[in-house]
Amino acid sequence: MDAPGLWAKFIWWIGDGTGLPDTVLHIHAGMAVLIVARIATGRSLGTLVPLSVVAAAEAVNEILDRMHYGSWRWPDTISDVIHTMFWPTVICLAVRLRPMGRRDLRGRK
């Protein structure tokens, strides 16, 4: 079984089926993984747990790409990582750094 080859075919199928460019697919995938990780773990988006799941999923994706193509394609890899991680990172930081309202403070006694 050629897992990297199957993964590449699956990704091509998604791209062909949606008609979306690779960069947009990475943005959507990063957000989808973030939300699924948030629901599955029950951890806040302000913790590093959901963000770490996104990073791990992207790392696996890029490793499978590397295995399939036989070498790193650095411009593509860097672009994929940036597009996948940007909004999940912004959301994590925004939730972590937001000032707490009175309602939030009542639960922290």
mmCIF file with all atom_site columns, C-alpha atoms in Angstrom:
data_model
loop_
_atom_site.group_PDB
_atom_site.id
_atom_site.type_symbol
_atom_site.label_atom_id
_atom_site.label_alt_id
_atom_site.label_comp_id
_atom_site.label_asym_id
_atom_site.label_entity_id
_atom_site.label_seq_id
_atom_site.pdbx_PDB_ins_code
_atom_site.Cartn_x
_atom_site.Cartn_y
_atom_site.Cartn_z
_atom_site.occupancy
_atom_site.B_iso_or_equiv
_atom_site.pdbx_formal_charge
_atom_site.auth_seq_id
_atom_site.auth_comp_id
_atom_site.auth_asym_id
_atom_site.auth_atom_id
_atom_site.pdbx_PDB_model_num
ATOM 1   C CA . MET A 1 1   ? 0.000   0.000  0.000  1.00 0.00 ? 1   MET A CA 1
ATOM 2   C CA . ASP A 1 2   ? 1.376   3.392  -1.046 1.00 0.00 ? 2   ASP A CA 1
ATOM 3   C CA . ALA A 1 3   ? -0.029  5.716  1.654  1.00 0.00 ? 3   ALA A CA 1
ATOM 4   C CA . PRO A 1 4   ? 1.686   8.859  0.297  1.00 0.00 ? 4   PRO A CA 1
ATOM 5   C CA . GLY A 1 5   ? 0.364   8.126  -3.199 1.00 0.00 ? 5   GLY A CA 1
ATOM 6   C CA . LEU A 1 6   ? -3.170  7.508  -1.916 1.00 0.00 ? 6   LEU A CA 1
ATOM 7   C CA . TRP A 1 7   ? -3.013  10.719 0.111  1.00 0.00 ? 7   TRP A CA 1
ATOM 8   C CA . ALA A 1 8   ? -1.868  12.683 -2.957 1.00 0.00 ? 8   ALA A CA 1
ATOM 9   C CA . LYS A 1 9   ? -4.740  11.240 -5.031 1.00 0.00 ? 9   LYS A CA 1
ATOM 10  C CA . PHE A 1 10  ? -7.202  12.129 -2.273 1.00 0.00 ? 10  PHE A CA 1
ATOM 11  C CA . ILE A 1 11  ? -5.901  15.714 -2.142 1.00 0.00 ? 11  ILE A CA 1
ATOM 12  C CA . TRP A 1 12  ? -6.071  16.017 -5.941 1.00 0.00 ? 12  TRP A CA 1
ATOM 13  C CA . TRP A 1 13  ? -9.640  14.654 -5.834 1.00 0.00 ? 13  TRP A CA 1
ATOM 14  C CA . ILE A 1 14  ? -10.632 17.324 -3.295 1.00 0.00 ? 14  ILE A CA 1
ATOM 15  C CA . GLY A 1 15  ? -8.986  20.062 -5.358 1.00 0.00 ? 15  GLY A CA 1
ATOM 16  C CA . ASP A 1 16  ? -10.590 18.884 -8.581 1.00 0.00 ? 16  ASP A CA 1
ATOM 17  C CA . GLY A 1 17  ? -13.971 18.407 -6.913 1.00 0.00 ? 17  GLY A CA 1
ATOM 18  C CA . THR A 1 18  ? -14.080 21.833 -5.300 1.00 0.00 ? 18  THR A CA 1
ATOM 19  C CA . GLY A 1 19  ? -12.207 23.788 -7.942 1.00 0.00 ? 19  GLY A CA 1
ATOM 20  C CA . LEU A 1 20  ? -10.428 25.664 -5.148 1.00 0.00 ? 20  LEU A CA 1
ATOM 21  C CA . PRO A 1 21  ? -6.715  26.440 -5.315 1.00 0.00 ? 21  PRO A CA 1
ATOM 22  C CA . ASP A 1 22  ? -4.329  24.638 -2.986 1.00 0.00 ? 22  ASP A CA 1
ATOM 23  C CA . THR A 1 23  ? -3.796  27.703 -0.789 1.00 0.00 ? 23  THR A CA 1
ATOM 24  C CA . VAL A 1 24  ? -7.513  28.092 -0.082 1.00 0.00 ? 24  VAL A CA 1
ATOM 25  C CA . LEU A 1 25  ? -7.794  24.377 0.686  1.00 0.00 ? 25  LEU A CA 1
ATOM 26  C CA . HIS A 1 26  ? -4.993  24.716 3.240  1.00 0.00 ? 26  HIS A CA 1
ATOM 27  C CA . ILE A 1 27  ? -6.768  27.645 4.899  1.00 0.00 ? 27  ILE A CA 1
ATOM 28  C CA . HIS A 1 28  ? -10.028 25.693 5.137  1.00 0.00 ? 28  HIS A CA 1
ATOM 29  C CA . ALA A 1 29  ? -8.288  22.523 6.294  1.00 0.00 ? 29  ALA A CA 1
ATOM 30  C CA . GLY A 1 30  ? -6.465  24.370 9.068  1.00 0.00 ? 30  GLY A CA 1
ATOM 31  C CA . MET A 1 31  ? -9.702  25.884 10.328 1.00 0.00 ? 31  MET A CA 1
ATOM 32  C CA . ALA A 1 32  ? -11.600 22.592 10.073 1.00 0.00 ? 32  ALA A CA 1
ATOM 33  C CA . VAL A 1 33  ? -8.913  20.691 11.981 1.00 0.00 ? 33  VAL A CA 1
ATOM 34  C CA . LEU A 1 34  ? -8.850  23.450 14.626 1.00 0.00 ? 34  LEU A CA 1
ATOM 35  C CA . ILE A 1 35  ? -12.610 23.217 15.216 1.00 0.00 ? 35  ILE A CA 1
ATOM 36  C CA . VAL A 1 36  ? -12.648 19.407 15.209 1.00 0.00 ? 36  VAL A CA 1
ATOM 37  C CA . ALA A 1 37  ? -9.720  19.366 17.662 1.00 0.00 ? 37  ALA A CA 1
ATOM 38  C CA . ARG A 1 38  ? -11.521 21.888 19.884 1.00 0.00 ? 38  ARG A CA 1
ATOM 39  C CA . ILE A 1 39  ? -14.672 19.732 19.951 1.00 0.00 ? 39  ILE A CA 1
ATOM 40  C CA . ALA A 1 40  ? -12.834 16.407 20.316 1.00 0.00 ? 40  ALA A CA 1
ATOM 41  C CA . THR A 1 41  ? -10.555 17.546 23.133 1.00 0.00 ? 41  THR A CA 1
ATOM 42  C CA . GLY A 1 42  ? -12.986 19.876 24.880 1.00 0.00 ? 42  GLY A CA 1
ATOM 43  C CA . ARG A 1 43  ? -10.139 22.352 25.286 1.00 0.00 ? 43  ARG A CA 1
ATOM 44  C CA . SER A 1 44  ? -10.514 26.068 24.645 1.00 0.00 ? 44  SER A CA 1
ATOM 45  C CA . LEU A 1 45  ? -9.251  27.569 21.421 1.00 0.00 ? 45  LEU A CA 1
ATOM 46  C CA . GLY A 1 46  ? -7.025  29.669 23.676 1.00 0.00 ? 46  GLY A CA 1
ATOM 47  C CA . THR A 1 47  ? -5.064  26.616 24.795 1.00 0.00 ? 47  THR A CA 1
ATOM 48  C CA . LEU A 1 48  ? -2.264  25.234 22.712 1.00 0.00 ? 48  LEU A CA 1
ATOM 49  C CA . VAL A 1 49  ? -3.939  21.822 22.408 1.00 0.00 ? 49  VAL A CA 1
ATOM 50  C CA . PRO A 1 50  ? -6.182  22.496 19.350 1.00 0.00 ? 50  PRO A CA 1
ATOM 51  C CA . LEU A 1 51  ? -3.409  24.545 17.723 1.00 0.00 ? 51  LEU A CA 1
ATOM 52  C CA . SER A 1 52  ? -0.951  21.686 18.294 1.00 0.00 ? 52  SER A CA 1
ATOM 53  C CA . VAL A 1 53  ? -3.343  19.269 16.590 1.00 0.00 ? 53  VAL A CA 1
ATOM 54  C CA . VAL A 1 54  ? -3.417  21.578 13.546 1.00 0.00 ? 54  VAL A CA 1
ATOM 55  C CA . ALA A 1 55  ? 0.396   21.714 13.532 1.00 0.00 ? 55  ALA A CA 1
ATOM 56  C CA . ALA A 1 56  ? 0.640   17.916 13.803 1.00 0.00 ? 56  ALA A CA 1
ATOM 57  C CA . ALA A 1 57  ? -1.885  17.388 10.998 1.00 0.00 ? 57  ALA A CA 1
ATOM 58  C CA . GLU A 1 58  ? -0.002  19.814 8.750  1.00 0.00 ? 58  GLU A CA 1
ATOM 59  C CA . ALA A 1 59  ? 3.312   18.132 9.578  1.00 0.00 ? 59  ALA A CA 1
ATOM 60  C CA . VAL A 1 60  ? 1.869   14.738 8.603  1.00 0.00 ? 60  VAL A CA 1
ATOM 61  C CA . ASN A 1 61  ? 0.502   16.246 5.381  1.00 0.00 ? 61  ASN A CA 1
ATOM 62  C CA . GLU A 1 62  ? 3.881   17.719 4.457  1.00 0.00 ? 62  GLU A CA 1
ATOM 63  C CA . ILE A 1 63  ? 5.741   14.516 5.354  1.00 0.00 ? 63  ILE A CA 1
ATOM 64  C CA . LEU A 1 64  ? 3.376   12.536 3.113  1.00 0.00 ? 64  LEU A CA 1
ATOM 65  C CA . ASP A 1 65  ? 3.992   15.094 0.336  1.00 0.00 ? 65  ASP A CA 1
ATOM 66  C CA . ARG A 1 66  ? 7.754   14.670 0.852  1.00 0.00 ? 66  ARG A CA 1
ATOM 67  C CA . MET A 1 67  ? 7.446   10.893 0.658  1.00 0.00 ? 67  MET A CA 1
ATOM 68  C CA . HIS A 1 68  ? 5.259   11.084 -2.446 1.00 0.00 ? 68  HIS A CA 1
ATOM 69  C CA . TYR A 1 69  ? 7.392   13.575 -4.405 1.00 0.00 ? 69  TYR A CA 1
ATOM 70  C CA . GLY A 1 70  ? 10.737  12.205 -3.236 1.00 0.00 ? 70  GLY A CA 1
ATOM 71  C CA . SER A 1 71  ? 12.125  15.516 -1.989 1.00 0.00 ? 71  SER A CA 1
ATOM 72  C CA . TRP A 1 72  ? 11.108  18.624 -0.148 1.00 0.00 ? 72  TRP A CA 1
ATOM 73  C CA . ARG A 1 73  ? 9.551   21.266 -2.356 1.00 0.00 ? 73  ARG A CA 1
ATOM 74  C CA . TRP A 1 74  ? 10.429  24.145 -0.041 1.00 0.00 ? 74  TRP A CA 1
ATOM 75  C CA . PRO A 1 75  ? 8.461   26.999 -1.637 1.00 0.00 ? 75  PRO A CA 1
ATOM 76  C CA . ASP A 1 76  ? 5.326   24.832 -1.682 1.00 0.00 ? 76  ASP A CA 1
ATOM 77  C CA . THR A 1 77  ? 5.938   23.416 1.814  1.00 0.00 ? 77  THR A CA 1
ATOM 78  C CA . ILE A 1 78  ? 6.499   26.828 3.394  1.00 0.00 ? 78  ILE A CA 1
ATOM 79  C CA . SER A 1 79  ? 3.434   28.253 1.660  1.00 0.00 ? 79  SER A CA 1
ATOM 80  C CA . ASP A 1 80  ? 1.304   25.301 2.800  1.00 0.00 ? 80  ASP A CA 1
ATOM 81  C CA . VAL A 1 81  ? 2.432   25.643 6.421  1.00 0.00 ? 81  VAL A CA 1
ATOM 82  C CA . ILE A 1 82  ? 1.790   29.406 6.471  1.00 0.00 ? 82  ILE A CA 1
ATOM 83  C CA . HIS A 1 83  ? -1.663  29.084 4.917  1.00 0.00 ? 83  HIS A CA 1
ATOM 84  C CA . THR A 1 84  ? -2.668  26.222 7.210  1.00 0.00 ? 84  THR A CA 1
ATOM 85  C CA . MET A 1 85  ? -1.379  27.722 10.451 1.00 0.00 ? 85  MET A CA 1
ATOM 86  C CA . PHE A 1 86  ? -2.080  31.453 10.064 1.00 0.00 ? 86  PHE A CA 1
ATOM 87  C CA . TRP A 1 87  ? -5.744  31.755 11.131 1.00 0.00 ? 87  TRP A CA 1
ATOM 88  C CA . PRO A 1 88  ? -5.639  29.006 13.774 1.00 0.00 ? 88  PRO A CA 1
ATOM 89  C CA . THR A 1 89  ? -2.652  30.813 15.325 1.00 0.00 ? 89  THR A CA 1
ATOM 90  C CA . VAL A 1 90  ? -4.398  34.191 15.181 1.00 0.00 ? 90  VAL A CA 1
ATOM 91  C CA . ILE A 1 91  ? -7.508  32.717 16.820 1.00 0.00 ? 91  ILE A CA 1
ATOM 92  C CA . CYS A 1 92  ? -5.472  31.004 19.546 1.00 0.00 ? 92  CYS A CA 1
ATOM 93  C CA . LEU A 1 93  ? -3.599  34.215 20.344 1.00 0.00 ? 93  LEU A CA 1
ATOM 94  C CA . ALA A 1 94  ? -6.757  36.336 20.245 1.00 0.00 ? 94  ALA A CA 1
ATOM 95  C CA . VAL A 1 95  ? -8.553  34.057 22.692 1.00 0.00 ? 95  VAL A CA 1
ATOM 96  C CA . ARG A 1 96  ? -5.505  33.833 24.981 1.00 0.00 ? 96  ARG A CA 1
ATOM 97  C CA . LEU A 1 97  ? -4.874  37.583 25.014 1.00 0.00 ? 97  LEU A CA 1
ATOM 98  C CA . ARG A 1 98  ? -8.427  38.907 25.124 1.00 0.00 ? 98  ARG A CA 1
ATOM 99  C CA . PRO A 1 99  ? -9.374  40.820 28.234 1.00 0.00 ? 99  PRO A CA 1
ATOM 100 C CA . MET A 1 100 ? -11.798 38.881 30.396 1.00 0.00 ? 100 MET A CA 1
ATOM 101 C CA . GLY A 1 101 ? -15.250 40.308 30.913 1.00 0.00 ? 101 GLY A CA 1
ATOM 102 C CA . ARG A 1 102 ? -17.098 40.314 34.220 1.00 0.00 ? 102 ARG A CA 1
ATOM 103 C CA . ARG A 1 103 ? -18.956 37.149 33.273 1.00 0.00 ? 103 ARG A CA 1
ATOM 104 C CA . ASP A 1 104 ? -15.657 35.330 32.650 1.00 0.00 ? 104 ASP A CA 1
ATOM 105 C CA . LEU A 1 105 ? -14.179 36.527 35.941 1.00 0.00 ? 105 LEU A CA 1
ATOM 106 C CA . ARG A 1 106 ? -17.122 35.228 38.007 1.00 0.00 ? 106 ARG A CA 1
ATOM 107 C CA . GLY A 1 107 ? -16.254 31.647 37.072 1.00 0.00 ? 107 GLY A CA 1
ATOM 108 C CA . ARG A 1 108 ? -12.597 32.046 38.175 1.00 0.00 ? 108 ARG A CA 1
ATOM 109 C CA . LYS A 1 109 ? -12.933 32.157 41.953 1.00 0.00 ? 109 LYS A CA 1
#
